[in-house]
mmCIF file with all atom_site columns, C-alpha atoms in Angstrom:
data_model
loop_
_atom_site.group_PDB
_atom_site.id
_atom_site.type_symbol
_atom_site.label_atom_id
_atom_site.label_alt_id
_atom_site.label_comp_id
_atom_site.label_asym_id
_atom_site.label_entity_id
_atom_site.label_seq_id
_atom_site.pdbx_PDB_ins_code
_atom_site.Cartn_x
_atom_site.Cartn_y
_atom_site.Cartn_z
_atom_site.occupancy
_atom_site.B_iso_or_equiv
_atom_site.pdbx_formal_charge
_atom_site.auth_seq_id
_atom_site.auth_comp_id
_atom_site.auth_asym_id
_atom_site.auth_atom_id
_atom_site.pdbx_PDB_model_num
ATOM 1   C CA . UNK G 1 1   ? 90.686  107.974 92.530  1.00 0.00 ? 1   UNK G CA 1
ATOM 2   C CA . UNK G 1 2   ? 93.386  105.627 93.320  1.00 0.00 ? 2   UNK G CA 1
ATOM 3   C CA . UNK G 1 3   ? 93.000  104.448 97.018  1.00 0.00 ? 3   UNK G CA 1
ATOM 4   C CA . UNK G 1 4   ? 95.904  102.849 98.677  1.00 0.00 ? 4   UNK G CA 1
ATOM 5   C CA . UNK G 1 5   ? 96.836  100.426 102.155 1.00 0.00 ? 5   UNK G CA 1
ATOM 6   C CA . UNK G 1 6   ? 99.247  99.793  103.653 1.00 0.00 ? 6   UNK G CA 1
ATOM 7   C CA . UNK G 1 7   ? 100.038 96.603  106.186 1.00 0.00 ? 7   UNK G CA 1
ATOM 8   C CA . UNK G 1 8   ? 102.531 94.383  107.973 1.00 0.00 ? 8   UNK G CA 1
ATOM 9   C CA . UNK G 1 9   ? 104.772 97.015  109.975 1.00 0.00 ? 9   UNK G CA 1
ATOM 10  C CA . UNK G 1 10  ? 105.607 95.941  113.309 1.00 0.00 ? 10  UNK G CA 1
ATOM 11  C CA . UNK G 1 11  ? 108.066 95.845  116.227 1.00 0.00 ? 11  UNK G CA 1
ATOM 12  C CA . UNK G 1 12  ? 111.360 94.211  115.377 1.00 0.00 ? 12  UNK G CA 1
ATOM 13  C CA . UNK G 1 13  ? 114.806 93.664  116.523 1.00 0.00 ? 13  UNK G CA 1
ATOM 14  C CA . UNK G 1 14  ? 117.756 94.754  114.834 1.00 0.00 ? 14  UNK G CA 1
ATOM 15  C CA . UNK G 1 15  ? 118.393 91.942  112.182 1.00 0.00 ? 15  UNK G CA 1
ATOM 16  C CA . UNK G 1 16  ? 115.103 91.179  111.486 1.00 0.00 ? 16  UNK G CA 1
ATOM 17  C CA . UNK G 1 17  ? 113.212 91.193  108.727 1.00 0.00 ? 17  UNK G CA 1
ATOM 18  C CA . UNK G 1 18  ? 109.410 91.983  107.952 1.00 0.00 ? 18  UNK G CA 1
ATOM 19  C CA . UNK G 1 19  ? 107.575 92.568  104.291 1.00 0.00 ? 19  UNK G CA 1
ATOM 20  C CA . UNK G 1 20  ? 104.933 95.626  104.098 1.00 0.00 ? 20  UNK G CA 1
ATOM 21  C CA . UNK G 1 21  ? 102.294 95.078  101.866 1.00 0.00 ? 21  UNK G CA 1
ATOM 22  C CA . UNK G 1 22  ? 100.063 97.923  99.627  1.00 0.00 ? 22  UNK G CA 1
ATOM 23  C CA . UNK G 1 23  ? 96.999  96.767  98.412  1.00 0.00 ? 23  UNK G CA 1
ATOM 24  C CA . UNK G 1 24  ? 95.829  99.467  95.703  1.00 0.00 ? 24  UNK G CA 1
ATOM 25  C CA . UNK G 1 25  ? 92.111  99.947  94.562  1.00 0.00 ? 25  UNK G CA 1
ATOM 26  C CA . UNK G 1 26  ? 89.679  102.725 92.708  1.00 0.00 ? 26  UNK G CA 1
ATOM 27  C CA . UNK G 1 27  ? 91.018  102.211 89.330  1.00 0.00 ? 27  UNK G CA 1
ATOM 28  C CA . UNK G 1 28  ? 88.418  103.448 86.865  1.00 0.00 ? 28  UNK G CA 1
ATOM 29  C CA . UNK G 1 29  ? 90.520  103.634 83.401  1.00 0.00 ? 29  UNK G CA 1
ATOM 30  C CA . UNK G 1 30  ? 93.456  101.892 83.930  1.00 0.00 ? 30  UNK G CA 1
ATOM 31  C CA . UNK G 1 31  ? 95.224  99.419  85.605  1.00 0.00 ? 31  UNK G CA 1
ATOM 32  C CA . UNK G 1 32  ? 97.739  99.307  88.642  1.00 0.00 ? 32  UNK G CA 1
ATOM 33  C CA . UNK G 1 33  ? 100.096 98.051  85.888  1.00 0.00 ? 33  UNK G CA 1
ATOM 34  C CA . UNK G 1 34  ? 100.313 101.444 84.435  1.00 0.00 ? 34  UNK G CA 1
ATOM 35  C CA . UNK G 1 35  ? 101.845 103.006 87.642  1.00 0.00 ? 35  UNK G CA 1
ATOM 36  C CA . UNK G 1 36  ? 105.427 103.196 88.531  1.00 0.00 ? 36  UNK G CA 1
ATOM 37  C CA . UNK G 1 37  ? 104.849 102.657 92.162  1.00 0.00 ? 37  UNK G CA 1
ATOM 38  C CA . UNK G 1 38  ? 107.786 103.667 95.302  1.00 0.00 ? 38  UNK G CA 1
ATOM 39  C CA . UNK G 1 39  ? 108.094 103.423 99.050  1.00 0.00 ? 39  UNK G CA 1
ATOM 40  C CA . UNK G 1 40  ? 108.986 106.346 100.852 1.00 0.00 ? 40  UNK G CA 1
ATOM 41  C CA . UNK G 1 41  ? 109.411 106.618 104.497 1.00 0.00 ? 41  UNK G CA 1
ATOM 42  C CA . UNK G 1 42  ? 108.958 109.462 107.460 1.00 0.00 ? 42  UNK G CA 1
ATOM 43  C CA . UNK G 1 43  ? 110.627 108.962 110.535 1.00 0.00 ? 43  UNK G CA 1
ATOM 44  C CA . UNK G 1 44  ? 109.378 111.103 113.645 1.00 0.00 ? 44  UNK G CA 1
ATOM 45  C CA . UNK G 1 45  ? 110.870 114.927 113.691 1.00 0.00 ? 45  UNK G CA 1
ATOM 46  C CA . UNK G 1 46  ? 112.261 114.176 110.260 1.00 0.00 ? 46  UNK G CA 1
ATOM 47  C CA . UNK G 1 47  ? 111.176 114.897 106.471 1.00 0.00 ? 47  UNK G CA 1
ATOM 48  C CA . UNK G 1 48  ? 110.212 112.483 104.280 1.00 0.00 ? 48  UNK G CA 1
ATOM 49  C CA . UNK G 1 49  ? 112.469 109.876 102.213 1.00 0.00 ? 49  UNK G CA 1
ATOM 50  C CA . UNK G 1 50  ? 111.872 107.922 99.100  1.00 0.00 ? 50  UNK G CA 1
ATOM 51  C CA . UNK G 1 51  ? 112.814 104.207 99.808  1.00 0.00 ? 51  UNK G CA 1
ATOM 52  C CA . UNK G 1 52  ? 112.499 102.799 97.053  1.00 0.00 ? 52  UNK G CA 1
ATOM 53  C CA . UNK G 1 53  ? 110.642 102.912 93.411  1.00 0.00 ? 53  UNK G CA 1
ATOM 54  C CA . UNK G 1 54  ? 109.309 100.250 90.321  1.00 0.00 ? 54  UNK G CA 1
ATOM 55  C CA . UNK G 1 55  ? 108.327 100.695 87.034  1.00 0.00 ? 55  UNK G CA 1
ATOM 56  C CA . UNK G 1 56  ? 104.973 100.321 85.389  1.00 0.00 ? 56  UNK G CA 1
ATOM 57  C CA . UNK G 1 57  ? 104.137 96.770  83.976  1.00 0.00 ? 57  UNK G CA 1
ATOM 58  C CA . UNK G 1 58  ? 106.384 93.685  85.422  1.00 0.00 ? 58  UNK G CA 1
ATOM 59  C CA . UNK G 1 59  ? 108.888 96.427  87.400  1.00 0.00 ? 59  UNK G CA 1
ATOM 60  C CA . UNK G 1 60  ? 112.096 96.000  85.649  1.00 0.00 ? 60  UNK G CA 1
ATOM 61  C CA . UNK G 1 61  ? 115.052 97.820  87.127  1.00 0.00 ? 61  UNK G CA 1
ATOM 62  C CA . UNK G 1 62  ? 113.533 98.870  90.515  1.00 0.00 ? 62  UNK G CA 1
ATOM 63  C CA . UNK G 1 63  ? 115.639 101.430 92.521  1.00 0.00 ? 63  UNK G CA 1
ATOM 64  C CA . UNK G 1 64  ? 116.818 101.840 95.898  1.00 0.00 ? 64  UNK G CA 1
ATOM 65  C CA . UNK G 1 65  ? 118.271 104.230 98.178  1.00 0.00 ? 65  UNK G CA 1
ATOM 66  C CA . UNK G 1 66  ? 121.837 104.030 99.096  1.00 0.00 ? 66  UNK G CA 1
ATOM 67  C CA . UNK G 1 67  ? 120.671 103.481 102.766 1.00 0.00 ? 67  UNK G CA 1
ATOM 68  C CA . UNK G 1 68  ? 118.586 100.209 101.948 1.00 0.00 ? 68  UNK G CA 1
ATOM 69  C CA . UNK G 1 69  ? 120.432 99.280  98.763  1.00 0.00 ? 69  UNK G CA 1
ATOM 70  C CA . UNK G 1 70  ? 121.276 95.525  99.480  1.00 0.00 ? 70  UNK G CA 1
ATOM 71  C CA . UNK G 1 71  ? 118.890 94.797  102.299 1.00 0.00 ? 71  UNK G CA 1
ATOM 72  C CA . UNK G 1 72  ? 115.118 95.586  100.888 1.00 0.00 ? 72  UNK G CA 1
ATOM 73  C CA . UNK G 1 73  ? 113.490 94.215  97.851  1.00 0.00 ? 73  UNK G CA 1
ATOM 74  C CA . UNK G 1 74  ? 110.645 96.174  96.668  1.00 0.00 ? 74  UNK G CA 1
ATOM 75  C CA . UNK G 1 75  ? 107.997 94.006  93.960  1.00 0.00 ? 75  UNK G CA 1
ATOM 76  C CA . UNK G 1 76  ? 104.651 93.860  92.625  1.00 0.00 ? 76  UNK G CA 1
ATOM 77  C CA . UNK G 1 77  ? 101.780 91.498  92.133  1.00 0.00 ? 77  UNK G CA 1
ATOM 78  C CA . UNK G 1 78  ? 100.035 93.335  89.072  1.00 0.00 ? 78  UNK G CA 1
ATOM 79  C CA . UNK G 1 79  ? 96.964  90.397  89.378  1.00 0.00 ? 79  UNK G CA 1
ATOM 80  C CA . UNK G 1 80  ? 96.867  91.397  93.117  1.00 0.00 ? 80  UNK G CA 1
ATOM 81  C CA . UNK G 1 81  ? 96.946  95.381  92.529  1.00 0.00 ? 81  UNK G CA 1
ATOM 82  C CA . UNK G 1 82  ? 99.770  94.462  95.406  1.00 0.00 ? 82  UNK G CA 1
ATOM 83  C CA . UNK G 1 83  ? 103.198 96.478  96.164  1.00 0.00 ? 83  UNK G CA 1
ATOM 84  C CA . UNK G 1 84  ? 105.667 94.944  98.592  1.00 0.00 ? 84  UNK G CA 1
ATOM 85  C CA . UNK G 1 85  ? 108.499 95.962  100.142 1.00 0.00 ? 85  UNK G CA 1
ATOM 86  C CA . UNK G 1 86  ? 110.437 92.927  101.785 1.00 0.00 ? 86  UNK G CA 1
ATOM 87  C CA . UNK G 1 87  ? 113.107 94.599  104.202 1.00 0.00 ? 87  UNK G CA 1
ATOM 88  C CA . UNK G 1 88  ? 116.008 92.368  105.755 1.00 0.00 ? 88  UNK G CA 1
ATOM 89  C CA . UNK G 1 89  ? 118.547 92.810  108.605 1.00 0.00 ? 89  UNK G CA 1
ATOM 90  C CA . UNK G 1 90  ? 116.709 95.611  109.485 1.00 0.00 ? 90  UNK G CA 1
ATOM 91  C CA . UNK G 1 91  ? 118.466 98.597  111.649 1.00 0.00 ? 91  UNK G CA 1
ATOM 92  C CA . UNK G 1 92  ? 117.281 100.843 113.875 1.00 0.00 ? 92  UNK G CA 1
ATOM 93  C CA . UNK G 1 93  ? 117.412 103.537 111.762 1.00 0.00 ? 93  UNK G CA 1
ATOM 94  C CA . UNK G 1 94  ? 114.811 102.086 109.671 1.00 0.00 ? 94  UNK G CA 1
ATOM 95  C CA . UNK G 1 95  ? 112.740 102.515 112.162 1.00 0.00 ? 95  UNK G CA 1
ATOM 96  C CA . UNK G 1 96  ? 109.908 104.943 110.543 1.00 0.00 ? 96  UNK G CA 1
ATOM 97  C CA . UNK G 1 97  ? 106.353 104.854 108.726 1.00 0.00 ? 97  UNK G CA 1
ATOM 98  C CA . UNK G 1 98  ? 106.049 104.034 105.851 1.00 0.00 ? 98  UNK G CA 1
ATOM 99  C CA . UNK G 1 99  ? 103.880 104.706 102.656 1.00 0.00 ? 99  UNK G CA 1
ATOM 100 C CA . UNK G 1 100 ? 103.521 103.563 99.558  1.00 0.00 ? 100 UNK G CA 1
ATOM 101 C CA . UNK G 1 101 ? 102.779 105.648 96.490  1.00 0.00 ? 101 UNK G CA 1
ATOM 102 C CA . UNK G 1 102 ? 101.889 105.556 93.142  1.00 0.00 ? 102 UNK G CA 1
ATOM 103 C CA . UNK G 1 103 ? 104.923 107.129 90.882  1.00 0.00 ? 103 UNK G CA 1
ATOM 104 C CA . UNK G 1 104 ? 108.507 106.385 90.788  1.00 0.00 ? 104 UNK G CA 1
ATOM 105 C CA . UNK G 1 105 ? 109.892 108.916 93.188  1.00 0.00 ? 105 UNK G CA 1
ATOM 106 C CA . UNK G 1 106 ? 107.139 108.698 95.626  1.00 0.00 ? 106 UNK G CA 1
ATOM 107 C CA . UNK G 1 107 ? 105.464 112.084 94.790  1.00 0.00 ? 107 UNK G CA 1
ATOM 108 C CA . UNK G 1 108 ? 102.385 110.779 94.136  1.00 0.00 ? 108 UNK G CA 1
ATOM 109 C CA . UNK G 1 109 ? 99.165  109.507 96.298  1.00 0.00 ? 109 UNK G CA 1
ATOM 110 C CA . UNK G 1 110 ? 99.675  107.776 99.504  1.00 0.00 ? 110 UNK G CA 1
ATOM 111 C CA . UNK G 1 111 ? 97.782  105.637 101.562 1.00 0.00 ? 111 UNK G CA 1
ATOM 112 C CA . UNK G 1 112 ? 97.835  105.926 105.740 1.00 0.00 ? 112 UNK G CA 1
ATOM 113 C CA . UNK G 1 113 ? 101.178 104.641 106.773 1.00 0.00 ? 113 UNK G CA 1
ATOM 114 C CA . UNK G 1 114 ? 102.684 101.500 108.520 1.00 0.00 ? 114 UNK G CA 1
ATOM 115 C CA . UNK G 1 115 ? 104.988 101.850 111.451 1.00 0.00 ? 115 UNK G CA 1
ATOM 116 C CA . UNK G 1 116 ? 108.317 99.849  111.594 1.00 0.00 ? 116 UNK G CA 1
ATOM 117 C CA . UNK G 1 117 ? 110.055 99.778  115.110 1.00 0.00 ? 117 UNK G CA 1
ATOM 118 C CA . UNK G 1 118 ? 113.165 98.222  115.076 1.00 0.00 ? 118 UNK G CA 1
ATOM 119 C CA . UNK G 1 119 ? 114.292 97.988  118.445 1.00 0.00 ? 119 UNK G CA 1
ATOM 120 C CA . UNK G 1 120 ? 116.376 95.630  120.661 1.00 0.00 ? 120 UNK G CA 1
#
């Protein structure tokens, strides 16, 4: 069973910037390089939304959502079993928790959550 962590949200101000990290573990026949992984986000009273997903292997052609399309970078460490999301000139309507999960479109297992605050 794939098990997954998040880390690194915190309290920002608008403009800021902050990188969430996903550590991934409980792979018993393959790899974390054999799962598209996303980021999807849930802000309070609101449904979830997919953030942004990779491919399997080295993550060509990752996709975003129109709302973080130009500001957030999401990329992988295969030798680390790591997922990253690096999120610039952050708003305060970013302000959610977020999850990573395995799969492209976020539909798949997800680990506990990181709050982002972004805040002046």
């Amino acid at each position: 069973e794939v098990r997954l962590k998040e880390s690194g949200g915190n309290s920002v101000q608008p403009g800021g910037s902050l990188r969430l990290s996903c550590t991934a573990s409980g792979f018993a026949y393959v790899g974390f390089d054999t799962y598209a992984m996303s980021w999807v986000r849930q802000a309070p009273g609101k449904g979830v939304e997919w953030v942004a997903g990779i491919a399997k292997g080295s993550g060509p052609n990752p996709a975003y959502a129109s709302a973080v399309k130009g500001r957030f970078v999401i990329s992988r460490d295969n030798s680390k079993n790591e997922l990253y999301l690096q999120m610039n000139n952050l708003k305060p309507e970013d302000s959610a928790t977020y999850y990573c999960s395995t799969g492209f479109t976020g539909a798949g297992s997800r680990g506990p959550g990181t709050r982002v605050t972004v805040s002046s």
